[in-house]
GROMACS .gro file of N, CA and C in nm:
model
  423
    1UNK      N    1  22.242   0.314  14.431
    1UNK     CA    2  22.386   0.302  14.421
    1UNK      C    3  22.447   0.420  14.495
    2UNK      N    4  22.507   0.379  14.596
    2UNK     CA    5  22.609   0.520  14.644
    2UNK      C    6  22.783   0.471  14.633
    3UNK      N    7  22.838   0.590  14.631
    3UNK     CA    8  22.968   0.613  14.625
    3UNK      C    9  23.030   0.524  14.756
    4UNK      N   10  23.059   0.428  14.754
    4UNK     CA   11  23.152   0.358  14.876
    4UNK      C   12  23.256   0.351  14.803
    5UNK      N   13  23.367   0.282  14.903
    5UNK     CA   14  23.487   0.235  14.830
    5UNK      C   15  23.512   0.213  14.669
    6UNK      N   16  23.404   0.146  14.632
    6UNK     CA   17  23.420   0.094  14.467
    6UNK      C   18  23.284   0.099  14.454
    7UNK      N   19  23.238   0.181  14.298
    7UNK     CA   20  23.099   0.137  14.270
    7UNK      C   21  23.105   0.069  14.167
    8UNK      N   22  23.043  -0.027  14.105
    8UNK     CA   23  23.014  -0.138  13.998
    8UNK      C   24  22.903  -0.032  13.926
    9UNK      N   25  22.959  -0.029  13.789
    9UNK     CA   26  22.882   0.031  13.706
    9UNK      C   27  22.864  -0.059  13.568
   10UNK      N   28  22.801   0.027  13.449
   10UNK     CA   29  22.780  -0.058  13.370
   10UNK      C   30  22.917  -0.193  13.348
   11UNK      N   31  22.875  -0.299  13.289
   11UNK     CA   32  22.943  -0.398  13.245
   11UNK      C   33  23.110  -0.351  13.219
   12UNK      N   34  23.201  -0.409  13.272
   12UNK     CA   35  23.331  -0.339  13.212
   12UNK      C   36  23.378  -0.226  13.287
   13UNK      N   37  23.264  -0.146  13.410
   13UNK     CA   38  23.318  -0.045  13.417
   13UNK      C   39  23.311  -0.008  13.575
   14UNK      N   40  23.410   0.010  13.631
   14UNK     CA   41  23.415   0.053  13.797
   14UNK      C   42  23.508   0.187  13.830
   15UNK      N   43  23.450   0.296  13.895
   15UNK     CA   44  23.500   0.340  13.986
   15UNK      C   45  23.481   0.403  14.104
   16UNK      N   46  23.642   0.467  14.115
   16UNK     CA   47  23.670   0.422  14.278
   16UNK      C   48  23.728   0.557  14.309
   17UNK      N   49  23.628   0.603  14.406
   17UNK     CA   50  23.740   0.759  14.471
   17UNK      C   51  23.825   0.719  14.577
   18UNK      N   52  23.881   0.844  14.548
   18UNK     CA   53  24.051   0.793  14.584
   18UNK      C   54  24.048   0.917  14.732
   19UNK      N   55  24.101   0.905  14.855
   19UNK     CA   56  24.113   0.996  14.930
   19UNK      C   57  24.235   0.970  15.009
   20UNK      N   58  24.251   1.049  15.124
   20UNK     CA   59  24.353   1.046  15.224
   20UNK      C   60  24.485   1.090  15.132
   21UNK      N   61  24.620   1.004  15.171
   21UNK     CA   62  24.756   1.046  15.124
   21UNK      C   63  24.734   1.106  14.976
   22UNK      N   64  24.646   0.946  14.893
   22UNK     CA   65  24.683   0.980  14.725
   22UNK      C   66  24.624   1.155  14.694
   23UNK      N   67  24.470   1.161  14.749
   23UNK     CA   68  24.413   1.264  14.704
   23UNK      C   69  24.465   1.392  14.757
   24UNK      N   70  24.575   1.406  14.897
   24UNK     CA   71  24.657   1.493  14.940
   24UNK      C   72  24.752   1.534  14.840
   25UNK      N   73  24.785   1.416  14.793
   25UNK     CA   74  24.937   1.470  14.698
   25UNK      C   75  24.869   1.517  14.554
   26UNK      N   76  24.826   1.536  14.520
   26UNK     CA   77  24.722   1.591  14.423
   26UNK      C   78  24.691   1.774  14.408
   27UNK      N   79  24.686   1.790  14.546
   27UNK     CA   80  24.655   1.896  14.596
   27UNK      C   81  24.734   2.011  14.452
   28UNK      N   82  24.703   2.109  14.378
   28UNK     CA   83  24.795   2.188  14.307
   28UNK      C   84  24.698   2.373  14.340
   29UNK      N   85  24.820   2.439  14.332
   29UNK     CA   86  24.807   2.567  14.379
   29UNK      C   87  24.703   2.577  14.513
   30UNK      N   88  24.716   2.490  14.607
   30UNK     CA   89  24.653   2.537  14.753
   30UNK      C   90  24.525   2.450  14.734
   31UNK      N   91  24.459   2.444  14.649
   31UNK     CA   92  24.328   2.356  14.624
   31UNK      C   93  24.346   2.233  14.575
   32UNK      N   94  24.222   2.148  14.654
   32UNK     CA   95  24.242   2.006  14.632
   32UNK      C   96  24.141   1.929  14.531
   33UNK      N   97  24.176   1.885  14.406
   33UNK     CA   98  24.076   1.876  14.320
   33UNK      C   99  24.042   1.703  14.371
   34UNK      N  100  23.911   1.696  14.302
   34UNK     CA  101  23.857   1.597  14.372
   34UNK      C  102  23.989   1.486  14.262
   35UNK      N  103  24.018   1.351  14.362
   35UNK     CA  104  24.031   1.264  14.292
   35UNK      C  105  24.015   1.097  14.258
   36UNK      N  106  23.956   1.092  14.111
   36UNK     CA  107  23.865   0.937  14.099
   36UNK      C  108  23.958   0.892  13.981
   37UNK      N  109  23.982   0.731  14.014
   37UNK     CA  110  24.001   0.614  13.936
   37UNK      C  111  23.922   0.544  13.847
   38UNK      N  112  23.933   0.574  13.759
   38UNK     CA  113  23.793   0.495  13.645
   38UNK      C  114  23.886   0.331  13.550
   39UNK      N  115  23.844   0.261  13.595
   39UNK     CA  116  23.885   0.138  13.507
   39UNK      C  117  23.771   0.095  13.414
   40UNK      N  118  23.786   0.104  13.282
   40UNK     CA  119  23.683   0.058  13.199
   40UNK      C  120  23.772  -0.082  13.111
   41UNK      N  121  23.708  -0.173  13.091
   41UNK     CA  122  23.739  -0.321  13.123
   41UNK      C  123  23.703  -0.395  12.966
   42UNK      N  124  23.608  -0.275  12.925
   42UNK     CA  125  23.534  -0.361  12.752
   42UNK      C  126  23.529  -0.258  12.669
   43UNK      N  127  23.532  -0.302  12.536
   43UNK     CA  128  23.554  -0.182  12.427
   43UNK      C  129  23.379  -0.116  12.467
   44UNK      N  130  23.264  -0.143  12.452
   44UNK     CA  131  23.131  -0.145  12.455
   44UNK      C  132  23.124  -0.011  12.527
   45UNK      N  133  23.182  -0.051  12.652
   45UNK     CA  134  23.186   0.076  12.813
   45UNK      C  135  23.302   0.178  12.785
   46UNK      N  136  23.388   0.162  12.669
   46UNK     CA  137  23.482   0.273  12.642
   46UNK      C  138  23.388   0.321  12.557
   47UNK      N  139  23.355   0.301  12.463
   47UNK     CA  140  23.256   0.357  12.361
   47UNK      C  141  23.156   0.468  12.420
   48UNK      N  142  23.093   0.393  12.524
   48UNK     CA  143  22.960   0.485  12.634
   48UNK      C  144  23.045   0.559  12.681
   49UNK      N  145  23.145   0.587  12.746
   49UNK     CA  146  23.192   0.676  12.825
   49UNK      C  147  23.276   0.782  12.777
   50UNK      N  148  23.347   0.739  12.625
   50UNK     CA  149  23.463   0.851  12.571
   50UNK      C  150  23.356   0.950  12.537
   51UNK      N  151  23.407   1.066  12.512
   51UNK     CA  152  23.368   1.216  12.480
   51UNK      C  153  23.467   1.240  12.366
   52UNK      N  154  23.450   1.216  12.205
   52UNK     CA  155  23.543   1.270  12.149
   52UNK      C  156  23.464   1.383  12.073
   53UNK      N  157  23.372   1.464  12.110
   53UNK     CA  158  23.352   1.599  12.087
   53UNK      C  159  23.369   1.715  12.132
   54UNK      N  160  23.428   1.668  12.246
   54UNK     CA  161  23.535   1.766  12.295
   54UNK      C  162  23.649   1.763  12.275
   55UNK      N  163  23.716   1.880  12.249
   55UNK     CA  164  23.812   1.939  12.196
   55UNK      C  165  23.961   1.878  12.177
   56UNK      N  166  23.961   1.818  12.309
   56UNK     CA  167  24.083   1.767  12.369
   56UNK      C  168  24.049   1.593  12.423
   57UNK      N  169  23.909   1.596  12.373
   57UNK     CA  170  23.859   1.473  12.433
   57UNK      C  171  23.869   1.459  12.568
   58UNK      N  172  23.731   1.340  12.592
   58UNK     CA  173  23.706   1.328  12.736
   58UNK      C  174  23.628   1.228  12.784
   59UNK      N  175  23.584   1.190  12.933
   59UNK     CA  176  23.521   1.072  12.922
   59UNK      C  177  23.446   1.113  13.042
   60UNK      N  178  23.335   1.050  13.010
   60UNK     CA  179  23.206   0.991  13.146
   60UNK      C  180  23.282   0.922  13.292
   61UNK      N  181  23.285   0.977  13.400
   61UNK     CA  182  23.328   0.898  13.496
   61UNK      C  183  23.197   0.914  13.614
   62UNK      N  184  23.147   0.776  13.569
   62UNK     CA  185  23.003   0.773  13.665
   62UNK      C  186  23.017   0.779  13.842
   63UNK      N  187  22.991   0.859  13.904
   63UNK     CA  188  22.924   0.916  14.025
   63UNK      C  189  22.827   0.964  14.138
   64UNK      N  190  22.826   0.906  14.234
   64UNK     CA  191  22.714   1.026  14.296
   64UNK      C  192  22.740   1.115  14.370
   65UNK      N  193  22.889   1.147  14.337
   65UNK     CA  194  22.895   1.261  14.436
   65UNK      C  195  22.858   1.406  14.333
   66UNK      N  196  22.834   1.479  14.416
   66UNK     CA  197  22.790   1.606  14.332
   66UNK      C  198  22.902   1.730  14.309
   67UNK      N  199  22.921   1.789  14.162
   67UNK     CA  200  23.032   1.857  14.138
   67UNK      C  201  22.949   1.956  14.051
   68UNK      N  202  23.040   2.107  14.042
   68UNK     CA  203  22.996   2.200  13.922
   68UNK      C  204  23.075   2.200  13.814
   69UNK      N  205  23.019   2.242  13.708
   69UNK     CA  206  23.100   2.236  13.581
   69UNK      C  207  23.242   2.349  13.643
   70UNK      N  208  23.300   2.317  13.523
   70UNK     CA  209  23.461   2.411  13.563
   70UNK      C  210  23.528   2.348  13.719
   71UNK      N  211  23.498   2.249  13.755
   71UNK     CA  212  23.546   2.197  13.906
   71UNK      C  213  23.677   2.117  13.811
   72UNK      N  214  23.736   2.116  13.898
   72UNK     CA  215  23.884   2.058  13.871
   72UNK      C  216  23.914   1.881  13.935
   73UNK      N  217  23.965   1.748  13.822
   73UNK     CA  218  23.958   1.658  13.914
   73UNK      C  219  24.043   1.627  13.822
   74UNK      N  220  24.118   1.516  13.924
   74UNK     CA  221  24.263   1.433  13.908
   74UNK      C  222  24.190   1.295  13.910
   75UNK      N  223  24.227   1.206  13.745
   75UNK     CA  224  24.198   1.111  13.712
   75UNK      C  225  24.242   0.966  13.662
   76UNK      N  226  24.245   0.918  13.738
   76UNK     CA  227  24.344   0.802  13.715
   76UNK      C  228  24.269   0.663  13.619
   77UNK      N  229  24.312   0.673  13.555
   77UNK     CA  230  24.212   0.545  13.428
   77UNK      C  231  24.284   0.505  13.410
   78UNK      N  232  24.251   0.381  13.398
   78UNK     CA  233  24.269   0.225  13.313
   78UNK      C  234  24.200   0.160  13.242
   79UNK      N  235  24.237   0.156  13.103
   79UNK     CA  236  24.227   0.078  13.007
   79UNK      C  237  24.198  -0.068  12.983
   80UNK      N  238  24.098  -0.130  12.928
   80UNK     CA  239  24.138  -0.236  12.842
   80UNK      C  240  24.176  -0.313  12.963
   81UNK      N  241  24.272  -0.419  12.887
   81UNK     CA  242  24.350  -0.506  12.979
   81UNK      C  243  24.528  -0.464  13.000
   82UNK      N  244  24.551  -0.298  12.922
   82UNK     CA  245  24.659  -0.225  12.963
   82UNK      C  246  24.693  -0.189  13.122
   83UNK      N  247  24.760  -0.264  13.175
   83UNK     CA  248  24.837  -0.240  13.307
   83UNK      C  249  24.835  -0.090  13.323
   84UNK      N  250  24.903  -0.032  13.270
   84UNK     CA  251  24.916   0.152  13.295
   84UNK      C  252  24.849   0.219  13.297
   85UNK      N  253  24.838   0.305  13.372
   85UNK     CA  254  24.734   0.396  13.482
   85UNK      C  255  24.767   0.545  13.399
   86UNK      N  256  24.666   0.603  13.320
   86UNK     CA  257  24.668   0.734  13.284
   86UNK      C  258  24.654   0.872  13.365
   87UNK      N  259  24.762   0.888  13.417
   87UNK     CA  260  24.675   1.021  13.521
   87UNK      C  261  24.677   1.147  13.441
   88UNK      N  262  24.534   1.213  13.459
   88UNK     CA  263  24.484   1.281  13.344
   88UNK      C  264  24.436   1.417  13.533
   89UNK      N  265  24.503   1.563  13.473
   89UNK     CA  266  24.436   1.635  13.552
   89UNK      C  267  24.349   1.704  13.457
   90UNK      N  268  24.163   1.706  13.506
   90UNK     CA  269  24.088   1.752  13.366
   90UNK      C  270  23.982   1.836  13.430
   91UNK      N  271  23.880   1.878  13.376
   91UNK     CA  272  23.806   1.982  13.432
   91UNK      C  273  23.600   1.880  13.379
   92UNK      N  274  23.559   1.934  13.500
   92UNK     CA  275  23.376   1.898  13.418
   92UNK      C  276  23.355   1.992  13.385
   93UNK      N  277  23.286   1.939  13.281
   93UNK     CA  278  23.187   2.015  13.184
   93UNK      C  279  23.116   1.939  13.120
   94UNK      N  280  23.054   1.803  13.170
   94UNK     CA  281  22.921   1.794  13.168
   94UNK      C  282  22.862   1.692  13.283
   95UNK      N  283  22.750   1.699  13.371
   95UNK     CA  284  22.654   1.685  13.476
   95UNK      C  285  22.551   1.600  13.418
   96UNK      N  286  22.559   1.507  13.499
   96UNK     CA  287  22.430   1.423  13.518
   96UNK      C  288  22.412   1.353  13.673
   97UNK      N  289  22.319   1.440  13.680
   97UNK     CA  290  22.300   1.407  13.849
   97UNK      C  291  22.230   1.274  13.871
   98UNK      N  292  22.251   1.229  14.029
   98UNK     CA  293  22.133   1.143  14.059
   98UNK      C  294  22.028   1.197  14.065
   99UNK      N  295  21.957   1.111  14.019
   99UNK     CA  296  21.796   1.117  14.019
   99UNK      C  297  21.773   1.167  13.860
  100UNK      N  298  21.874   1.158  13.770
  100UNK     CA  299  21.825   1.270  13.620
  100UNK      C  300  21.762   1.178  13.530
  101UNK      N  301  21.641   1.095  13.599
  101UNK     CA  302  21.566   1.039  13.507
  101UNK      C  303  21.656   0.902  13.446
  102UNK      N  304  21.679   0.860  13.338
  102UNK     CA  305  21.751   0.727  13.285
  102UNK      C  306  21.897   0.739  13.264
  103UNK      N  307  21.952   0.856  13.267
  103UNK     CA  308  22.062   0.869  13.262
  103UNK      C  309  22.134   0.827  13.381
  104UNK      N  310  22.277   0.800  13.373
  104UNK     CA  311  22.365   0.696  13.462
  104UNK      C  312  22.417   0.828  13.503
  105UNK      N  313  22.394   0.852  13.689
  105UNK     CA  314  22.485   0.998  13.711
  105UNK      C  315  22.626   0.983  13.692
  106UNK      N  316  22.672   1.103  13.671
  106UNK     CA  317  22.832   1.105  13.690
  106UNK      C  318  22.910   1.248  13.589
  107UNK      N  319  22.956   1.237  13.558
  107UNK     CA  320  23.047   1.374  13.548
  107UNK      C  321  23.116   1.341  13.416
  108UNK      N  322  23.125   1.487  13.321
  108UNK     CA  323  23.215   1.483  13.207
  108UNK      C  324  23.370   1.550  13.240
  109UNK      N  325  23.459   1.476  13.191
  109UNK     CA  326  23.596   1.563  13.243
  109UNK      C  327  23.699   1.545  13.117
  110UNK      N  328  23.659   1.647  13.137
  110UNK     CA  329  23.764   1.708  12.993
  110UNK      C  330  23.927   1.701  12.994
  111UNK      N  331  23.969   1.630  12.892
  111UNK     CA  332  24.094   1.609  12.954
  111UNK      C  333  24.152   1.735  12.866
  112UNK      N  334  24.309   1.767  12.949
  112UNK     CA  335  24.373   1.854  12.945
  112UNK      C  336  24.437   1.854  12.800
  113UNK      N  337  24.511   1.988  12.731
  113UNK     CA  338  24.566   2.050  12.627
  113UNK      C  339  24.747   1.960  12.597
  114UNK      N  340  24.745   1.915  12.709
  114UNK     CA  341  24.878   1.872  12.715
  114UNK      C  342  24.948   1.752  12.667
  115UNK      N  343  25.056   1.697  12.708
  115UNK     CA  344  25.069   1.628  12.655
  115UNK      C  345  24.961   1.430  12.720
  116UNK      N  346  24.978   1.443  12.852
  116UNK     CA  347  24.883   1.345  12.865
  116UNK      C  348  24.746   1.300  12.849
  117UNK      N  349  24.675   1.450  12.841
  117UNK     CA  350  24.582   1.454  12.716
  117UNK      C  351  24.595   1.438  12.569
  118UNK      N  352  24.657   1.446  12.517
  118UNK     CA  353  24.710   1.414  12.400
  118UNK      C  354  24.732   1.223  12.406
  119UNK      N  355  24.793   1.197  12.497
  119UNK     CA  356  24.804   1.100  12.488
  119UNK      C  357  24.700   0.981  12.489
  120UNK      N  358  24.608   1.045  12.584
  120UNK     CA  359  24.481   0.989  12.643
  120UNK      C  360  24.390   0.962  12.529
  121UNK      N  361  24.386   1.083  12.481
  121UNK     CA  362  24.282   1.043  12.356
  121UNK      C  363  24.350   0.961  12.214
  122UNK      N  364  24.450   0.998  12.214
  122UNK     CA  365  24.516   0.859  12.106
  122UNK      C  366  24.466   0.724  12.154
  123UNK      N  367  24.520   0.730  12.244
  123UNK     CA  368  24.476   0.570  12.288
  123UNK      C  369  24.347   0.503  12.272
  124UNK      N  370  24.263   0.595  12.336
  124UNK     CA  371  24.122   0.580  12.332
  124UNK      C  372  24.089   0.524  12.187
  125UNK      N  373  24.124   0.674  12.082
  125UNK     CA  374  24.084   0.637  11.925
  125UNK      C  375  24.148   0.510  11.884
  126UNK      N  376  24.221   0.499  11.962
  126UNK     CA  377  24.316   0.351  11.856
  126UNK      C  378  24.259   0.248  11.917
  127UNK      N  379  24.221   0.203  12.030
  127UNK     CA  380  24.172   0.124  12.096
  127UNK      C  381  23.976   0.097  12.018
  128UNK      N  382  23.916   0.211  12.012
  128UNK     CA  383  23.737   0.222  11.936
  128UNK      C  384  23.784   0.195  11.781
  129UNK      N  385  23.850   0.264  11.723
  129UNK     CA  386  23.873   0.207  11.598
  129UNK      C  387  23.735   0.290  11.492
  130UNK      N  388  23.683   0.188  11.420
  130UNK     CA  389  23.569   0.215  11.383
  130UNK      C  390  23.469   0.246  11.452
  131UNK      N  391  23.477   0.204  11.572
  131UNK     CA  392  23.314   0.189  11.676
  131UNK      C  393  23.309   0.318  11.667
  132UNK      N  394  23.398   0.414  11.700
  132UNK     CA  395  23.396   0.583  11.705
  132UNK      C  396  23.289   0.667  11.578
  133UNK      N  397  23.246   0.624  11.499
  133UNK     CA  398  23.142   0.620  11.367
  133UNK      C  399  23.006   0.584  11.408
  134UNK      N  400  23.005   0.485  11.521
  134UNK     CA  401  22.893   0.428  11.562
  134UNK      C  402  22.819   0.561  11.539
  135UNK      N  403  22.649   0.558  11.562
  135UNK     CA  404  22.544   0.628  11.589
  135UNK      C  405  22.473   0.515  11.725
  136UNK      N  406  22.552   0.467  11.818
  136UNK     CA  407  22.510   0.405  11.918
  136UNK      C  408  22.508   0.499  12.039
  137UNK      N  409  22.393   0.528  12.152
  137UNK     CA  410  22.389   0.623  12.260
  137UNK      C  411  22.480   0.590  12.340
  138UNK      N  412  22.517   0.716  12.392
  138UNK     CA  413  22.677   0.695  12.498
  138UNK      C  414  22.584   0.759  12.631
  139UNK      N  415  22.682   0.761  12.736
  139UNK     CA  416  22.625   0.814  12.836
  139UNK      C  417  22.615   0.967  12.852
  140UNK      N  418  22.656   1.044  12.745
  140UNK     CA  419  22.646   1.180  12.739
  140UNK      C  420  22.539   1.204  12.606
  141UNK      N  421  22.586   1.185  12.525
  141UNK     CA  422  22.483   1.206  12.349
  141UNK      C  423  22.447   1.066  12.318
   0.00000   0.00000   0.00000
């Protein structure tokens, strides 16, 4: 699997880096953080991908491009069958490369203190419900 236009990932779940104009206007204090579109499509693939043990909550956005923790990326998700596009500016802090054995590569990104982080993870919880209790493997734990 490589990064083209759109990658098809688990069931429910695609994304898509974003470059040229969108990822220009992005640009904040002189540096350009990377930026990816994650549409997750089924409760199952929100479940695998949310991070609610982090702080501010966060989610799996599968990749092969290669990033370091503390790297900065501008994230545009979609929900469900919700029309509206969350843009979340968030940071990694957690790595799973290609080639890391069974794990699905891609990147943890922590969403921000603010208010669209705030918002982000409401949604998420209200959307998993109970599933969030699961003891089912995600793509991070």
């Amino acid at each position: 699997m490589n990064d083209g236009p759109m990658t098809r990932l688990a069931a429910g779940v695609v994304a898509t880096p974003i470059s040229g104009a969108a990822a220009a206007g992005a640009a904040v204090g002189g540096s350009r953080p990377s930026v990816l579109s994650l549409a997750i499509k089924e409760k199952a693939a929100l479940y695998a991908a949310y991070m609610p043990y982090l702080k501010n909550g966060g989610i799996f956005v599968p990749t092969n491009k290669p990033y370091q923790l503390g790297d900065e990326v501008y994230l545009i998700l979609t929900l469900m069958e919700d029309p509206a596009k969350l843009p979340l500016a968030g940071k990694v802090v957690w790595i799973s490369p290609a080639g890391g054995g069974s794990r699905q590569p891609g990147i943890g990104v922590h969403f921000p203190a603010d208010e669209t982080g705030i918002n982000a993870r409401k949604k998420i919880e209200d959307l998993l419900g109970t599933a969030l209790k699961s003891a089912r493997p995600t793509h991070t734990i």
